PDB file of C-alpha atoms and ligand atoms in Angstrom:
ATOM      1  CA  MET R  26     -19.820  -5.514   6.226  1.00 96.00           C
ATOM      2  CA  LYS R  27     -18.342  -3.194   3.642  1.00 98.00           C
ATOM      3  CA  ILE R  28     -14.587  -3.346   3.074  1.00 98.00           C
ATOM      4  CA  LEU R  29     -12.706  -0.327   1.776  1.00 98.00           C
ATOM      5  CA  VAL R  30      -9.376  -1.055   0.071  1.00 98.00           C
ATOM      6  CA  PRO R  31      -7.155   1.949  -0.703  1.00 98.00           C
ATOM      7  CA  VAL R  32      -4.924   1.118  -3.688  1.00 98.00           C
ATOM      8  CA  LYS R  33      -1.944   3.170  -4.824  1.00 98.00           C
ATOM      9  CA  ARG R  34      -0.586   3.576  -8.348  1.00 98.00           C
ATOM     10  CA  VAL R  35       3.194   3.133  -8.258  1.00 97.00           C
ATOM     11  CA  ILE R  36       6.040   2.363 -10.673  1.00 97.00           C
ATOM     12  CA  ASP R  37       5.788  -1.322 -11.658  1.00 97.00           C
ATOM     13  CA  ALA R  38       7.952  -3.393  -9.302  1.00 94.00           C
ATOM     14  CA  ASN R  39       9.851  -4.881 -12.287  1.00 94.00           C
ATOM     15  CA  VAL R  40      10.949  -1.503 -13.671  1.00 95.00           C
ATOM     16  CA  LYS R  41      14.396  -0.146 -12.790  1.00 92.00           C
ATOM     17  CA  VAL R  42      13.765   3.229 -11.154  1.00 92.00           C
ATOM     18  CA  ARG R  43      15.837   6.127 -12.534  1.00 92.00           C
ATOM     19  CA  VAL R  44      16.462   9.468 -10.845  1.00 94.00           C
ATOM     20  CA  LYS R  45      15.621  12.563 -12.926  1.00 94.00           C
ATOM     21  CA  SER R  46      18.652  14.482 -14.172  1.00 92.00           C
ATOM     22  CA  ASP R  47      17.719  17.531 -12.034  1.00 94.00           C
ATOM     23  CA  GLN R  48      17.472  15.247  -8.931  1.00 93.00           C
ATOM     24  CA  SER R  49      13.971  16.539  -8.182  1.00 91.00           C
ATOM     25  CA  GLY R  50      12.452  13.051  -8.102  1.00 92.00           C
ATOM     26  CA  VAL R  51      12.276   9.814 -10.069  1.00 93.00           C
ATOM     27  CA  GLU R  52      11.475   9.570 -13.766  1.00 93.00           C
ATOM     28  CA  LEU R  53       7.775   8.847 -14.335  1.00 92.00           C
ATOM     29  CA  ALA R  54       7.421   9.781 -18.023  1.00 90.00           C
ATOM     30  CA  ASN R  55       6.673   6.712 -20.184  1.00 92.00           C
ATOM     31  CA  ILE R  56       7.289   4.383 -17.231  1.00 95.00           C
ATOM     32  CA  LYS R  57       5.074   1.333 -16.681  1.00 96.00           C
ATOM     33  CA  MET R  58       2.886   1.870 -13.618  1.00 97.00           C
ATOM     34  CA  ALA R  59       0.951  -0.755 -11.652  1.00 97.00           C
ATOM     35  CA  MET R  60      -0.969  -1.333  -8.442  1.00 98.00           C
ATOM     36  CA  ASN R  61       1.304  -1.325  -5.390  1.00 98.00           C
ATOM     37  CA  PRO R  62       1.963  -5.058  -4.675  1.00 98.00           C
ATOM     38  CA  PHE R  63       0.855  -4.806  -1.020  1.00 98.00           C
ATOM     39  CA  CYS R  64      -2.424  -3.227  -2.179  1.00 98.00           C
ATOM     40  CA  GLU R  65      -3.007  -6.240  -4.476  1.00 98.00           C
ATOM     41  CA  ILE R  66      -2.685  -8.444  -1.390  1.00 98.00           C
ATOM     42  CA  ALA R  67      -5.218  -6.227   0.433  1.00 98.00           C
ATOM     43  CA  VAL R  68      -7.687  -6.506  -2.496  1.00 98.00           C
ATOM     44  CA  GLU R  69      -7.247 -10.291  -2.553  1.00 98.00           C
ATOM     45  CA  ALA R  70      -7.867 -10.517   1.219  1.00 98.00           C
ATOM     46  CA  ALA R  71     -11.043  -8.424   0.885  1.00 98.00           C
ATOM     47  CA  LEU R  72     -12.325 -10.543  -1.999  1.00 98.00           C
ATOM     48  CA  ARG R  73     -11.720 -13.767  -0.067  1.00 98.00           C
ATOM     49  CA  MET R  74     -13.719 -12.336   2.875  1.00 98.00           C
ATOM     50  CA  ARG R  75     -16.600 -11.488   0.541  1.00 98.00           C
ATOM     51  CA  GLU R  76     -16.421 -14.932  -1.061  1.00 98.00           C
ATOM     52  CA  ALA R  77     -16.525 -16.503   2.428  1.00 98.00           C
ATOM     53  CA  GLY R  78     -19.725 -14.549   3.165  1.00 98.00           C
ATOM     54  CA  GLN R  79     -17.959 -12.320   5.727  1.00 97.00           C
ATOM     55  CA  ALA R  80     -18.406  -9.125   3.679  1.00 98.00           C
ATOM     56  CA  ASP R  81     -21.074  -7.870   1.266  1.00 97.00           C
ATOM     57  CA  GLU R  82     -19.152  -5.267  -0.696  1.00 98.00           C
ATOM     58  CA  VAL R  83     -15.543  -4.461  -1.621  1.00 98.00           C
ATOM     59  CA  ILE R  84     -14.808  -0.868  -2.606  1.00 98.00           C
ATOM     60  CA  VAL R  85     -11.426   0.127  -4.023  1.00 98.00           C
ATOM     61  CA  VAL R  86     -10.323   3.756  -3.653  1.00 98.00           C
ATOM     62  CA  SER R  87      -7.309   5.553  -5.078  1.00 98.00           C
ATOM     63  CA  ALA R  88      -6.075   9.119  -4.679  1.00 98.00           C
ATOM     64  CA  GLY R  89      -3.841  10.766  -7.256  1.00 98.00           C
ATOM     65  CA  VAL R  90      -3.626  11.693 -10.931  1.00 97.00           C
ATOM     66  CA  SER R  91      -6.451  10.759 -13.306  1.00 97.00           C
ATOM     67  CA  GLN R  92      -4.504   7.670 -14.510  1.00 97.00           C
ATOM     68  CA  CYS R  93      -5.217   6.104 -11.091  1.00 98.00           C
ATOM     69  CA  HIS R  94      -8.454   5.011 -12.759  1.00 97.00           C
ATOM     70  CA  GLU R  95      -6.350   2.257 -14.435  1.00 97.00           C
ATOM     71  CA  THR R  96      -5.265   0.995 -11.007  1.00 98.00           C
ATOM     72  CA  LEU R  97      -8.891   1.036  -9.877  1.00 98.00           C
ATOM     73  CA  ARG R  98      -9.937  -0.896 -13.009  1.00 98.00           C
ATOM     74  CA  THR R  99      -7.351  -3.533 -12.067  1.00 98.00           C
ATOM     75  CA  GLY R 100      -9.009  -3.808  -8.630  1.00 98.00           C
ATOM     76  CA  LEU R 101     -12.441  -4.049 -10.268  1.00 98.00           C
ATOM     77  CA  ALA R 102     -11.157  -6.710 -12.692  1.00 98.00           C
ATOM     78  CA  MET R 103      -9.823  -8.717  -9.728  1.00 98.00           C
ATOM     79  CA  GLY R 104     -13.393  -8.631  -8.374  1.00 98.00           C
ATOM     80  CA  ALA R 105     -14.051  -5.444  -6.360  1.00 98.00           C
ATOM     81  CA  ASP R 106     -17.660  -4.206  -6.644  1.00 98.00           C
ATOM     82  CA  ARG R 107     -17.090  -0.494  -7.187  1.00 98.00           C
ATOM     83  CA  ALA R 108     -14.405   2.167  -7.159  1.00 98.00           C
ATOM     84  CA  ILE R 109     -13.806   5.713  -5.951  1.00 98.00           C
ATOM     85  CA  LEU R 110     -11.228   7.930  -7.647  1.00 98.00           C
ATOM     86  CA  ILE R 111     -10.075  10.998  -5.720  1.00 98.00           C
ATOM     87  CA  GLU R 112      -8.433  12.975  -8.477  1.00 98.00           C
ATOM     88  CA  ASP R 113      -5.580  15.309  -7.539  1.00 97.00           C
ATOM     89  CA  ASP R 114      -2.439  16.329  -9.438  1.00 95.00           C
ATOM     90  CA  GLN R 115      -0.348  17.118  -6.345  1.00 91.00           C
ATOM     91  CA  ASP R 116       2.168  14.692  -4.885  1.00 90.00           C
ATOM     92  CA  LEU R 117      -0.037  13.410  -2.043  1.00 96.00           C
ATOM     93  CA  GLU R 118       1.624  12.896   1.338  1.00 97.00           C
ATOM     94  CA  PRO R 119       0.478  10.065   3.669  1.00 97.00           C
ATOM     95  CA  LEU R 120      -1.262  12.499   6.041  1.00 97.00           C
ATOM     96  CA  VAL R 121      -3.266  13.981   3.140  1.00 98.00           C
ATOM     97  CA  VAL R 122      -4.176  10.488   1.876  1.00 98.00           C
ATOM     98  CA  ALA R 123      -5.210   9.515   5.424  1.00 98.00           C
ATOM     99  CA  LYS R 124      -7.440  12.613   5.691  1.00 98.00           C
ATOM    100  CA  LEU R 125      -9.024  11.847   2.301  1.00 98.00           C
ATOM    101  CA  LEU R 126      -9.632   8.232   3.338  1.00 98.00           C
ATOM    102  CA  LYS R 127     -11.115   9.358   6.664  1.00 98.00           C
ATOM    103  CA  ALA R 128     -13.646  11.468   4.761  1.00 98.00           C
ATOM    104  CA  VAL R 129     -14.466   8.484   2.507  1.00 98.00           C
ATOM    105  CA  CYS R 130     -14.905   6.281   5.622  1.00 98.00           C
ATOM    106  CA  GLU R 131     -17.350   8.803   7.071  1.00 98.00           C
ATOM    107  CA  ARG R 132     -19.410   8.578   3.863  1.00 98.00           C
ATOM    108  CA  GLU R 133     -19.188   4.823   3.326  1.00 98.00           C
ATOM    109  CA  GLU R 134     -19.006   3.551   6.929  1.00 98.00           C
ATOM    110  CA  PRO R 135     -16.966   0.390   6.185  1.00 98.00           C
ATOM    111  CA  GLY R 136     -16.452  -2.212   8.927  1.00 98.00           C
ATOM    112  CA  LEU R 137     -12.881  -2.706   7.744  1.00 98.00           C
ATOM    113  CA  VAL R 138     -10.263  -0.717   5.830  1.00 98.00           C
ATOM    114  CA  LEU R 139      -7.554  -2.969   4.385  1.00 98.00           C
ATOM    115  CA  LEU R 140      -4.393  -1.214   3.205  1.00 98.00           C
ATOM    116  CA  GLY R 141      -0.969  -2.329   2.062  1.00 98.00           C
ATOM    117  CA  LYS R 142       1.635  -2.151   4.833  1.00 98.00           C
ATOM    118  CA  GLN R 143       3.576   0.256   2.628  1.00 97.00           C
ATOM    119  CA  ALA R 144       3.745   1.674  -0.861  1.00 97.00           C
ATOM    120  CA  ILE R 145       6.911   0.571  -2.659  1.00 96.00           C
ATOM    121  CA  ASP R 146       7.562   4.060  -4.061  1.00 93.00           C
ATOM    122  CA  GLY R 147       7.873   6.220  -0.932  1.00 92.00           C
ATOM    123  CA  ASP R 148       8.231   3.277   1.536  1.00 94.00           C
ATOM    124  CA  ASN R 149       6.371   5.490   3.997  1.00 96.00           C
ATOM    125  CA  ASN R 150       4.460   2.819   5.964  1.00 97.00           C
ATOM    126  CA  GLN R 151       2.329   5.587   7.491  1.00 98.00           C
ATOM    127  CA  THR R 152      -1.075   5.878   5.828  1.00 98.00           C
ATOM    128  CA  GLY R 153      -2.920   3.064   7.662  1.00 98.00           C
ATOM    129  CA  GLN R 154      -1.595   4.114  11.058  1.00 98.00           C
ATOM    130  CA  MET R 155      -2.518   7.773  10.451  1.00 98.00           C
ATOM    131  CA  LEU R 156      -5.978   6.816   9.182  1.00 98.00           C
ATOM    132  CA  SER R 157      -6.766   4.746  12.280  1.00 98.00           C
ATOM    133  CA  ALA R 158      -5.595   7.581  14.541  1.00 98.00           C
ATOM    134  CA  LEU R 159      -7.754  10.131  12.673  1.00 98.00           C
ATOM    135  CA  LEU R 160     -10.802   7.854  12.840  1.00 98.00           C
ATOM    136  CA  GLY R 161     -10.153   6.620  16.390  1.00 98.00           C
ATOM    137  CA  TRP R 162     -10.509   3.041  15.082  1.00 98.00           C
ATOM    138  CA  SER R 163      -8.453   0.023  16.126  1.00 98.00           C
ATOM    139  CA  ASN R 164      -5.336  -0.677  14.074  1.00 98.00           C
ATOM    140  CA  ALA R 165      -3.335  -3.827  13.369  1.00 98.00           C
ATOM    141  CA  THR R 166      -0.329  -3.604  11.074  1.00 98.00           C
ATOM    142  CA  PHE R 167       1.684  -6.157   9.003  1.00 97.00           C
ATOM    143  CA  ALA R 168      -1.078  -8.801   9.001  1.00 98.00           C
ATOM    144  CA  SER R 169      -0.060 -12.282   7.835  1.00 97.00           C
ATOM    145  CA  SER R 170      -3.483 -13.717   8.715  1.00 98.00           C
ATOM    146  CA  ILE R 171      -6.864 -12.163   9.512  1.00 98.00           C
ATOM    147  CA  GLU R 172      -9.758 -14.006  11.149  1.00 98.00           C
ATOM    148  CA  VAL R 173     -13.127 -12.251  10.906  1.00 97.00           C
ATOM    149  CA  ASN R 174     -15.402 -12.430  13.963  1.00 96.00           C
ATOM    150  CA  ASP R 175     -18.713 -10.725  14.773  1.00 92.00           C
ATOM    151  CA  ASP R 176     -17.291  -7.787  16.686  1.00 94.00           C
ATOM    152  CA  HIS R 177     -13.546  -8.094  16.173  1.00 97.00           C
ATOM    153  CA  PHE R 178     -10.738  -9.319  13.910  1.00 98.00           C
ATOM    154  CA  LYS R 179      -8.013 -11.668  15.107  1.00 98.00           C
ATOM    155  CA  VAL R 180      -4.819 -10.646  13.365  1.00 98.00           C
ATOM    156  CA  THR R 181      -1.440 -12.345  13.240  1.00 98.00           C
ATOM    157  CA  ARG R 182       1.290  -9.736  12.826  1.00 97.00           C
ATOM    158  CA  GLU R 183       4.721 -10.391  11.331  1.00 90.00           C
ATOM    159  CA  LEU R 184       7.503  -9.015  13.510  1.00 92.00           C
ATOM    160  CA  ASP R 185      11.260  -9.393  13.140  1.00 90.00           C
ATOM    161  CA  SER R 186      11.200 -11.448  16.325  1.00 91.00           C
ATOM    162  CA  GLY R 187       8.317 -13.748  15.323  1.00 92.00           C
ATOM    163  CA  LEU R 188       4.526 -13.696  15.096  1.00 95.00           C
ATOM    164  CA  GLU R 189       2.198 -11.739  17.361  1.00 97.00           C
ATOM    165  CA  SER R 190      -1.577 -12.317  17.686  1.00 97.00           C
ATOM    166  CA  VAL R 191      -3.805  -9.338  18.434  1.00 98.00           C
ATOM    167  CA  THR R 192      -7.533  -8.694  18.400  1.00 98.00           C
ATOM    168  CA  ALA R 193      -8.836  -5.495  16.818  1.00 98.00           C
ATOM    169  CA  ASN R 194     -12.370  -4.315  17.547  1.00 97.00           C
ATOM    170  CA  ARG R 195     -14.623  -3.482  14.606  1.00 96.00           C
ATOM    171  CA  PRO R 196     -14.462  -1.115  12.790  1.00 97.00           C
ATOM    172  CA  SER R 197     -10.766  -1.513  12.158  1.00 98.00           C
ATOM    173  CA  VAL R 198      -7.891  -0.421   9.946  1.00 98.00           C
ATOM    174  CA  ILE R 199      -5.587  -3.317   9.054  1.00 98.00           C
ATOM    175  CA  THR R 200      -2.412  -3.168   6.959  1.00 98.00           C
ATOM    176  CA  VAL R 201      -1.343  -6.342   5.187  1.00 98.00           C
ATOM    177  CA  ASP R 202       2.027  -8.038   4.795  1.00 97.00           C
ATOM    178  CA  LEU R 203       3.480 -10.144   1.998  1.00 96.00           C
ATOM    179  CA  ARG R 204       2.622 -13.595   3.342  1.00 95.00           C
ATOM    180  CA  LEU R 205      -1.132 -12.980   3.813  1.00 97.00           C
ATOM    181  CA  ASN R 206      -2.010 -14.438   0.395  1.00 98.00           C
ATOM    182  CA  GLU R 207      -1.083 -14.663  -3.275  1.00 98.00           C
ATOM    183  CA  PRO R 208      -3.230 -12.225  -5.281  1.00 98.00           C
ATOM    184  CA  ARG R 209      -5.242 -13.588  -8.198  1.00 97.00           C
ATOM    185  CA  TYR R 210      -4.771 -12.509 -11.806  1.00 95.00           C
ATOM    186  CA  ALA R 211      -7.740 -10.826 -13.455  1.00 95.00           C
ATOM    187  CA  SER R 212      -9.237 -13.052 -16.169  1.00 94.00           C
ATOM    188  CA  LEU R 213     -10.103 -11.570 -19.572  1.00 95.00           C
ATOM    189  CA  PRO R 214     -13.893 -11.805 -19.003  1.00 96.00           C
ATOM    190  CA  ASN R 215     -13.463 -10.061 -15.655  1.00 96.00           C
ATOM    191  CA  ILE R 216     -11.365  -7.319 -17.274  1.00 96.00           C
ATOM    192  CA  MET R 217     -14.256  -6.769 -19.712  1.00 96.00           C
ATOM    193  CA  LYS R 218     -16.847  -6.824 -16.899  1.00 96.00           C
ATOM    194  CA  ALA R 219     -14.797  -4.324 -14.875  1.00 97.00           C
ATOM    195  CA  LYS R 220     -15.353  -1.683 -17.568  1.00 96.00           C
ATOM    196  CA  LYS R 221     -19.032  -1.591 -16.621  1.00 96.00           C
ATOM    197  CA  LYS R 222     -18.577  -1.414 -12.849  1.00 98.00           C
ATOM    198  CA  PRO R 223     -19.280   1.955 -11.184  1.00 97.00           C
ATOM    199  CA  MET R 224     -16.449   4.404 -10.491  1.00 98.00           C
ATOM    200  CA  ASP R 225     -17.255   7.610  -8.573  1.00 98.00           C
ATOM    201  CA  LYS R 226     -15.010  10.612  -9.071  1.00 98.00           C
ATOM    202  CA  LEU R 227     -14.305  13.045  -6.240  1.00 98.00           C
ATOM    203  CA  THR R 228     -11.814  15.795  -5.499  1.00 98.00           C
ATOM    204  CA  ALA R 229     -10.035  16.708  -2.264  1.00 98.00           C
ATOM    205  CA  ALA R 230     -12.283  19.798  -2.121  1.00 97.00           C
ATOM    206  CA  ASP R 231     -15.410  17.579  -2.282  1.00 98.00           C
ATOM    207  CA  LEU R 232     -14.072  15.831   0.818  1.00 98.00           C
ATOM    208  CA  GLY R 233     -13.100  19.099   2.553  1.00 97.00           C
ATOM    209  CA  VAL R 234      -9.372  18.271   2.573  1.00 98.00           C
ATOM    210  CA  ASP R 235      -6.465  20.606   1.758  1.00 97.00           C
ATOM    211  CA  SER R 236      -4.127  18.425  -0.327  1.00 97.00           C
ATOM    212  CA  SER R 237      -1.202  20.854  -0.543  1.00 95.00           C
ATOM    213  CA  PRO R 238       2.155  19.367   0.504  1.00 93.00           C
ATOM    214  CA  ARG R 239       3.868  20.193   3.805  1.00 93.00           C
ATOM    215  CA  LEU R 240       7.138  18.489   2.964  1.00 92.00           C
ATOM    216  CA  GLN R 241       9.624  19.655   0.360  1.00 92.00           C
ATOM    217  CA  VAL R 242      11.865  17.143  -1.409  1.00 91.00           C
ATOM    218  CA  VAL R 243      15.345  18.645  -1.323  1.00 95.00           C
ATOM    219  CA  LYS R 244      17.194  16.125  -3.475  1.00 95.00           C
ATOM    220  CA  VAL R 245      16.818  12.557  -4.757  1.00 94.00           C
ATOM    221  CA  GLU R 246      20.005  10.528  -5.373  1.00 93.00           C
ATOM    222  CA  GLU R 247      20.830   7.025  -6.607  1.00 90.00           C
ATOM    223  CA  PRO R 248      22.250   4.848  -3.796  1.00 87.00           C
ATOM    224  CA  PRO R 249      26.063   4.465  -4.114  1.00 88.00           C
ATOM    225  CA  ALA R 250      27.123   1.522  -6.311  1.00 88.00           C
ATOM    226  CA  ARG R 251      28.107  -1.496  -4.228  1.00 88.00           C
ATOM    227  CA  GLN R 252      31.817  -2.329  -4.084  1.00 87.00           C
ATOM    228  CA  ALA R 253      32.865  -5.797  -5.209  1.00 91.00           C
ATOM    229  CA  GLY R 254      33.263  -8.229  -2.281  1.00 90.00           C
ATOM    230  CA  ILE R 255      36.401 -10.270  -1.440  1.00 90.00           C
ATOM    231  CA  LYS R 256      36.869 -13.815  -0.168  1.00 94.00           C
ATOM    232  CA  VAL R 257      39.009 -14.420   2.889  1.00 94.00           C
ATOM    233  CA  SER R 258      40.796 -17.725   3.396  1.00 95.00           C
ATOM    234  CA  SER R 259      40.356 -18.121   7.147  1.00 96.00           C
ATOM    235  CA  ALA R 260      38.391 -16.919  10.166  1.00 96.00           C
ATOM    236  CA  GLU R 261      41.622 -15.326  11.502  1.00 96.00           C
ATOM    237  CA  GLU R 262      42.001 -13.268   8.322  1.00 95.00           C
ATOM    238  CA  LEU R 263      38.346 -12.175   8.585  1.00 96.00           C
ATOM    239  CA  VAL R 264      38.772 -11.057  12.200  1.00 96.00           C
ATOM    240  CA  ASP R 265      41.995  -9.241  11.283  1.00 95.00           C
ATOM    241  CA  LYS R 266      40.293  -7.358   8.440  1.00 94.00           C
ATOM    242  CA  LEU R 267      37.269  -6.466  10.564  1.00 94.00           C
ATOM    243  CA  ARG R 268      39.549  -5.211  13.336  1.00 95.00           C
ATOM    244  CA  ASN R 269      42.312  -3.476  11.400  1.00 95.00           C
ATOM    245  CA  GLU R 270      40.802  -2.480   8.009  1.00 91.00           C
ATOM    246  CA  ALA R 271      37.072  -1.990   8.627  1.00 89.00           C
ATOM    247  CA  LYS R 272      37.698  -1.122  12.275  1.00 92.00           C
ATOM    248  CA  VAL R 273      34.248  -2.406  13.267  1.00 92.00           C
ATOM    249  CA  ILE R 274      35.329  -4.730  16.118  1.00 89.00           C
TER     250      ILE R 274
HETATM  251  P1  LIG W  23       2.359   4.332   2.556  1.00 85.48           P
HETATM  252  O1  LIG W  23       1.949   4.782   3.927  1.00 85.48           O
HETATM  253  O2  LIG W  23       2.526   5.474   1.579  1.00 85.48           O
HETATM  254  O3  LIG W  23       3.584   3.430   2.583  1.00 85.48           O
HETATM  255  O4  LIG W  23       1.154   3.470   1.931  1.00 85.48           O
HETATM  256  C1  LIG W  23       0.552   2.413   2.656  1.00 85.48           C
HETATM  257  C2  LIG W  23      -0.777   2.053   2.028  1.00 85.48           C
HETATM  258  O5  LIG W  23      -1.647   3.188   2.070  1.00 85.48           O
HETATM  259  C3  LIG W  23      -0.759   1.654   0.559  1.00 85.48           C
HETATM  260  O6  LIG W  23      -0.423   0.276   0.391  1.00 85.48           O
HETATM  261  C4  LIG W  23      -2.219   1.925   0.155  1.00 85.48           C
HETATM  262  O7  LIG W  23      -3.062   0.885   0.643  1.00 85.48           O
HETATM  263  C5  LIG W  23      -2.511   3.206   0.944  1.00 85.48           C
HETATM  264  N1  LIG W  23      -2.213   4.401   0.110  1.00 85.48           N
HETATM  265  C6  LIG W  23      -1.119   5.200   0.154  1.00 85.48           C
HETATM  266  N2  LIG W  23      -1.213   6.194  -0.750  1.00 85.48           N
HETATM  267  C7  LIG W  23      -2.383   6.019  -1.399  1.00 85.48           C
HETATM  268  C8  LIG W  23      -3.074   6.707  -2.440  1.00 85.48           C
HETATM  269  N3  LIG W  23      -2.553   7.799  -3.034  1.00 85.48           N
HETATM  270  N4  LIG W  23      -4.278   6.244  -2.848  1.00 85.48           N
HETATM  271  C9  LIG W  23      -4.823   5.143  -2.262  1.00 85.48           C
HETATM  272  N5  LIG W  23      -4.228   4.454  -1.278  1.00 85.48           N
HETATM  273  C10 LIG W  23      -3.031   4.872  -0.844  1.00 85.48           C
END
């Protein structure tokens, strides 16, 4: 089985995000970028399946600006076998990414596509679901464990109300949640080895996809600063404030 792992380049999770002065988006110039943390978990899950003999090849794929090759090199240094860069300077929407990934799936015919449950920049949580719908493949989201079987995957999903177990027939699109695993760090020798691993370069046109945006960002704003909290001295005072000041009960 081949496993395809789409990985997104996003602002590093430790960087404080700043809105551009013209409110057209967030500042990306000279900002540290990294692989989306949920995508790291997806890469780790794929590598563990290969190491357990359940997969033969792990392919990382990223769509976006040419610097996405750094994100792909990170995936290769973690242990992926090869990479595909779909280079495009537009701001790619989830539906476009899903169409690009569908075209890659038609070329590569993976048994499993493992994505992050969401990218921490746009918080869209859409790409995996759209990809499975476009392909007509089974879909399990928010996986906290994945068991590989001959013709299906048994997936435990994390819900607000608890855990749900589902089976997804192969081929399948699975999105991964935080508790699935703890991703490995790439060792220095593996970082060196990754430089020699193959990376194909494609464009949206090569894959027959129109990557132009359909959504227009009207304005991006910082969330309002949080007000300082207060301490109340009794339950009665709390109820009084909720009823008469906040007027929420
Ligand atoms: P989203 O639907 O944008 O929240 O992203 C969910 C997941 O889709 C990510 O964790 C990635 O696995 C994948 N994904 C989204 N955008 C891209 C992209 N530009 N290139 C590769 N994978 C992506």
